[in-house]
Structure formats: C-alpha cells, structure tokens
Amino acid sequence: MERRTFLRSSGALAAGAVAVSGCAQTDCGPGEGASEPTRNWKMVTSWPQNFPGLGSGAADLAAAITEMSGGRLNVKVYGAGDLVPAFEVFDAVSAGTAEMGHSGAYYWKGKSQALQFFSAIPFGLNGQAMNGWLYEGGGLELWTEIYDGFNLVPFPAGNSGVQMGGWFNKPIDTVDDLQGLKMRIPGLGGEVLRRAGGTPVTLPGAEIFTALEAGTIDATEWVGPYNDRAFGLYQAARYYYYPGWHEPGTTLECMVNKQAYNELPADLQAIVRHACRSINDSMAAEFTAQNAYALSEIRKDPSVELRPFPEPVLKYLRQLSLDVVEEIAAADPQFKRVLDSYLAFGEQVRGWSEISEQAYAGAGR
Ligand code: CA
C-alpha cells in the first residue's frame, strides 16, 4: 500500500493542505461569521513521522479533521522529537505547547498508574473488549475524569490488536530464562518482568533497533509484525515470541488540551470526536491486514524462529500480573476505581466471548 510507506515523501496530508480562510463565503452555516478564525493546531506524537499504522494513523487523523472542517481547523503533525521528545507529549499538550497529541496512555503511568488501563494491561481486555469498555462500559468517562485533572481531554484513537511477545536474542524455555533479561517493555508488563527477575527498559520506538543490535538490551517488544518489520527488528534478534501477553489489544490515544477543545464551536468538537472514532476503527483494520502480510514475509526469513511462549511461562506471568495489579490497587484508590470498572466489564464480556468469539475460533476444526 503506497500511502503506508514509512518514509512518505509528501507531507501534504500531515500539513493540512487545505487552506480555507474561515467562513467568508456565502455557504456559511448558522452562527458562523466571516470573522471566525482559521485555527492552526499542532499535533505532537510519540512516533516517527508517518511510521506505519501509528504515525500514519496520526497523520490520517490530522488530515481527516482538516478535511471535515473544510480547513477551519488545520492540524499539523509532528513526529517524535520534531517539536518535543516521544515521552513529553503529555506535558506538552497539558501545557498547551501543542493543542493535540497522539500517543499511548501507559506511557504516563508516572502521572497516574490508573492511566495504564486506557492503553493495555497484561492479560487484560483485547481490542474488541477495550472498545466495548471505553465507549459503552464507562471506561472513557473514567479516563475523561482523570485527564481533566491534567488539563486534557482524551479520545481513543487507534488499536493495535493483540501484539507480539517480542524479539529475544535467546530462547525462553522456562521462567528461569527471564532472570536477568534486559528488555524494552512499557507499562505494567515491565513491572511484571521486573518481578520475574528481569530488567524492564523504556525506550522510544526509534531507539529500539540500535539497542537490540548493540546488545544494550537482550529483548524488546514493539507492536506486531507490521511495525516490527518496519523497524527491521528481525535483523537484530532471532527468536520472535507470541502472544503479546502484556498488550492484548492496545488502545492508542488522541489527547486534546482542555482549553483548546473547550473554545472550539460545537461542530468542530464533534469533528474531532468523530475523526478520532474513525481512526480508532481504521487503524485496527490496517493492523489486521498489514500484520497478516508482514508475518507472511517474516516467516520466509530463515534467520527468524517464530515461537509460542511455553505455557508454564505464561501461567507464571499471569500470576505475577494479578499480584502486581492487586498490590497497586491496595495503595492507589484511583487505580482501584478504574480496576473495578475494568474487571466488572471484563467479567461480563467473558461470558459472552466464551460462547461467541472463542467458541467460533475452534469451531469445526
Ligand atoms: Ca508494545
């Protein structure tokens, strides 16, 4: 797919090529005067500019808002490090340095541990259930309430689906192989690895390949075949493990500075909201299609061994994950409140999932 090419030569989509100056024409809607300003917003992201899926999704979101608003709200995308570093997106949008950001909420666990639920937690909800919880099960209300305290308005804006377990430079045959393992892995998954005797490292995507190839880290997770192939991770480690127990259906986010959002007229607010919802959906479709293709390509490489994590290792990691979540909940009322909502929804959806998606997955085989 040409437009998904990582190093897309044209920045036209991201820059918002439409330059309509407000509403000076006769087709202005009610309440819109000729004096309405053209708004130029900056969107900072945690991804390299136009990185497949994540960065191109952010670019598509910006282009959609610009197009749907007829150029009244122009959004320009900045890759990680262009305006602010990958992990300063939250602070930049909170402070109003940029009006919008595209990232993942688990990167901000230092602000509130509870935010990790709004991206992914180990052995948690898959992408389909995440959307159910966020849109229909009270999740987005909780997220909005917490972000309000940081001067932000959140929107789900992408989902990677189940991720891969990651790339390892040695096999993981038993839980002992996790001892001393230095691995790039974000969020609660990182804390689980620490309890398993490993050392979790946080690195922006763009630094992963070099760290893995140089042996600074022993292993890394990133996303899945589509994104991992784009970074060339198959050239830096031999063992490619599944499934991504730590990220079973990661939601990406669009955050908007609260003042900037509040001062938008209602129709532009609706455009931002619905454009995010549209990207949330289209990114999931893109990951489904592109992961399948990229995996088939990776399978052709004789230097790569695709392996499932042994069941005892997954059982061990699941137990550690439960321990970590309970421990944080005991000390952090906000985390506990979100956990209770998340678990209640998860419990209810499980009953349905078992006789629908799960039953179908093995039906007639
Ligand atoms: Ca990941």
PDB file of C-alpha atoms in Angstrom, residues 61 63-72 268 270-272 274-276 278:
ATOM      1  CA  LEU A  61      -6.443  11.758  11.857  1.00  0.00           C
ATOM      2  CA  ALA A  63      -5.948  15.111   7.607  1.00  0.00           C
ATOM      3  CA  ALA A  64      -9.490  13.980   8.460  1.00  0.00           C
ATOM      4  CA  ILE A  65     -10.033  16.843  10.902  1.00  0.00           C
ATOM      5  CA  THR A  66      -8.632  19.343   8.421  1.00  0.00           C
ATOM      6  CA  GLU A  67     -10.766  17.990   5.592  1.00  0.00           C
ATOM      7  CA  MET A  68     -14.006  17.571   7.528  1.00  0.00           C
ATOM      8  CA  SER A  69     -13.722  21.074   8.940  1.00  0.00           C
ATOM      9  CA  GLY A  70     -13.227  22.497   5.454  1.00  0.00           C
ATOM     10  CA  GLY A  71      -9.930  23.938   6.627  1.00  0.00           C
ATOM     11  CA  ARG A  72     -11.377  25.783   9.624  1.00  0.00           C
ATOM     12  CA  LEU A 268     -15.574  21.330  15.391  1.00  0.00           C
ATOM     13  CA  ALA A 270     -17.869  16.876  17.054  1.00  0.00           C
ATOM     14  CA  ILE A 271     -15.457  16.623  14.123  1.00  0.00           C
ATOM     15  CA  VAL A 272     -12.517  15.999  16.464  1.00  0.00           C
ATOM     16  CA  HIS A 274     -15.781  11.545  15.380  1.00  0.00           C
ATOM     17  CA  ALA A 275     -12.480  11.743  13.498  1.00  0.00           C
ATOM     18  CA  CYS A 276     -10.833  10.048  16.490  1.00  0.00           C
ATOM     19  CA  SER A 278     -12.967   6.843  12.784  1.00  0.00           C
TER      20      SER A 278
END
